[in-house]
mmCIF file of C-alpha atoms in Angstrom:
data_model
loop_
_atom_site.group_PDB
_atom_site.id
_atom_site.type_symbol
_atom_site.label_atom_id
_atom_site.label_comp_id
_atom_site.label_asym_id
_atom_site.label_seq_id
_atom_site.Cartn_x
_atom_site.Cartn_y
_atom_site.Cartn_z
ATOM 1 C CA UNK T 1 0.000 0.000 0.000
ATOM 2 C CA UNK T 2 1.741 3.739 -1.179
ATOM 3 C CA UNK T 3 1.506 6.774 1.076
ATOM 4 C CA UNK T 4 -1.985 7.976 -1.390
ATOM 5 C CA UNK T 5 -3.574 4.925 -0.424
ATOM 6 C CA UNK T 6 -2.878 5.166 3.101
ATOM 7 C CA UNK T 7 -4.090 8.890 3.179
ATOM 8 C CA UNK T 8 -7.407 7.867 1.870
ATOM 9 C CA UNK T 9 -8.145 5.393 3.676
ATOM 10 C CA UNK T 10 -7.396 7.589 6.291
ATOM 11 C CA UNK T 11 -9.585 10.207 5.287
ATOM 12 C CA UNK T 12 -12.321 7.555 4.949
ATOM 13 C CA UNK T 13 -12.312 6.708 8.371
ATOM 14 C CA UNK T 14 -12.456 10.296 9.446
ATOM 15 C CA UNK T 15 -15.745 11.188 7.337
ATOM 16 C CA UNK T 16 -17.565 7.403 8.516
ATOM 17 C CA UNK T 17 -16.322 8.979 12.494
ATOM 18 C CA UNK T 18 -17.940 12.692 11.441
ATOM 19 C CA UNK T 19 -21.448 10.615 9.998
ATOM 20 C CA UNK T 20 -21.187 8.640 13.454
ATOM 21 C CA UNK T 21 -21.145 11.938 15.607
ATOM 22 C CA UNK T 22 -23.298 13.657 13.747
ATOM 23 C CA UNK T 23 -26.231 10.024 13.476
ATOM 24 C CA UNK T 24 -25.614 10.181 17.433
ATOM 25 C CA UNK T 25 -26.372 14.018 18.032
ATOM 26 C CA UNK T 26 -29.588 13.426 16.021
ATOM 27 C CA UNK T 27 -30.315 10.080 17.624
ATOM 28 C CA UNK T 28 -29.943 11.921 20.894
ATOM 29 C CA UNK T 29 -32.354 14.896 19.889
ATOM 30 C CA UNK T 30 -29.290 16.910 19.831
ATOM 31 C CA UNK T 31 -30.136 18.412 16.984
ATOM 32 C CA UNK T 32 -33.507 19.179 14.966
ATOM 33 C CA UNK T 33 -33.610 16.882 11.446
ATOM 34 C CA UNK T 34 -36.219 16.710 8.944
ATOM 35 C CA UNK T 35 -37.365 13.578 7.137
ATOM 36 C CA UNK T 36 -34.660 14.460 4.019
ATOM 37 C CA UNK T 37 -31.872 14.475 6.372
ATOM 38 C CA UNK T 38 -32.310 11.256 7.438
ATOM 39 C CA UNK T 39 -33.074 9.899 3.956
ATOM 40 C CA UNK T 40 -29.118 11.460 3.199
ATOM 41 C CA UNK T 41 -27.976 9.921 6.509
ATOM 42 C CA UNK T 42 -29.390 6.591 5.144
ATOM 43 C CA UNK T 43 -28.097 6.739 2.317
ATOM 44 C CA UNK T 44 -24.757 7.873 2.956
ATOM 45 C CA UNK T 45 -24.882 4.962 5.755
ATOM 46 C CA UNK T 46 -25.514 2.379 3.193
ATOM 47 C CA UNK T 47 -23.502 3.736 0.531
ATOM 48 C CA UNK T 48 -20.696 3.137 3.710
ATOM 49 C CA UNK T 49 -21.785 -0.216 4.384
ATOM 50 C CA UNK T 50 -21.879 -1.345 0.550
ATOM 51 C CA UNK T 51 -18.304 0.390 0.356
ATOM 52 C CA UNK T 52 -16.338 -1.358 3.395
ATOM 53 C CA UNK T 53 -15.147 -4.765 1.645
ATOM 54 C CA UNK T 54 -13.901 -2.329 -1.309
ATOM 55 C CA UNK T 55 -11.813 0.229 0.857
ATOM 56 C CA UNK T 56 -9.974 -2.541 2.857
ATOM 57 C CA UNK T 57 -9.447 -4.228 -0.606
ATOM 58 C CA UNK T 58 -9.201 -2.106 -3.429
ATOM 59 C CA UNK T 59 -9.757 -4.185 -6.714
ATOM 60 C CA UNK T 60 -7.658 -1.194 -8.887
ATOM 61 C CA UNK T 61 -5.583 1.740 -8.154
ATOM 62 C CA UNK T 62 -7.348 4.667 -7.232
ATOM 63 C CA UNK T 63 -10.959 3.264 -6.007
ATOM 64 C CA UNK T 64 -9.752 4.323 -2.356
ATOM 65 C CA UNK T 65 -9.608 7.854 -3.783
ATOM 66 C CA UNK T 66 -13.284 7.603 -5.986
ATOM 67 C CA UNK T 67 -14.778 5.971 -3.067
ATOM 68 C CA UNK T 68 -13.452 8.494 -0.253
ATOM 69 C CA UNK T 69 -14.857 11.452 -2.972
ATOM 70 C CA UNK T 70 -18.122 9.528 -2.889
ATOM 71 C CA UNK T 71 -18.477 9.566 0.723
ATOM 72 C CA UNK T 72 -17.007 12.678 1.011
ATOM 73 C CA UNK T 73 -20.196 14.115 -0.873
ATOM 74 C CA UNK T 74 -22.776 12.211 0.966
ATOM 75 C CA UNK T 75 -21.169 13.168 4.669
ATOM 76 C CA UNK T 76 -20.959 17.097 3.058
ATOM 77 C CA UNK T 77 -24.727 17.107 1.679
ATOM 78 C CA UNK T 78 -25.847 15.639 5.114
ATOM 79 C CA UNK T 79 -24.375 17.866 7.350
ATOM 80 C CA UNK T 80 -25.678 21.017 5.328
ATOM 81 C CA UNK T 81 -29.065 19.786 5.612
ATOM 82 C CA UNK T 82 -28.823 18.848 9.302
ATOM 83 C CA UNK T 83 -27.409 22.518 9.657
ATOM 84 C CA UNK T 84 -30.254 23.687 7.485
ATOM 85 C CA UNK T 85 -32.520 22.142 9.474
ATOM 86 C CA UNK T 86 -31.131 23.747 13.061
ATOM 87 C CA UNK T 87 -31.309 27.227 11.149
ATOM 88 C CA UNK T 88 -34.660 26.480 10.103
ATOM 89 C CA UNK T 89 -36.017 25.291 13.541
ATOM 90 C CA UNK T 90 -33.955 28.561 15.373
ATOM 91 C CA UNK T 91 -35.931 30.381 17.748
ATOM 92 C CA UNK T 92 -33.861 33.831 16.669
ATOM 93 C CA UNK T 93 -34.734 35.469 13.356
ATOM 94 C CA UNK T 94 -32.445 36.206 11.055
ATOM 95 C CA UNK T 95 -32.612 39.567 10.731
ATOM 96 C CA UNK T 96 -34.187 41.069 14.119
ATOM 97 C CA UNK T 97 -36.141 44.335 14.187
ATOM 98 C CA UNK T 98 -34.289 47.222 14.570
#
């Protein structure tokens, strides 16, 4: 395994440990979610589950990478709609009264 390989596997474990923390703050009503953020948490939770055999044993150079980019995007869209969500469901306006 080269240094790339290593990194992305690396980088794969850090996103599935962000989608962990951020399943467990909604799990513990830590923070507000709507039905489409936990569609994306599904899915990005099966798309990590499919992926697992693949990242410990790449069948070509490079799937590490395409598969970290893959997750990347589903852990990214997620957490912008769970912190769409917590803006929406904010007791403060956006813009108070002056």
């Amino acid at each position: 395994m080269d240094f790339d390989e290593a990194e992305m596997r690396a980088a794969v474990r850090e996103l599935a440990g962000a989608l962990e923390t951020m399943l467990n703050l909604i799990k513990a009503d830590a923070l507000p979610a709507t039905p489409e953020a936990h569609r994306r948490m599904r899915e990005a939770m099966a798309f990590l589950d499919e992926s697992t055999d693949r990242i410990a044993a790449p069948d070509r150079p490079g799937e590490v990478l395409a598969l970290a980019k893959a997750l990347n995007g589903l852990v990214i869209s997620t957490r912008e709609q769970i912190l769409a969500d917590a803006v929406a469901a904010s007791p403060v306006p956006d813009h108070p009264g002056m």
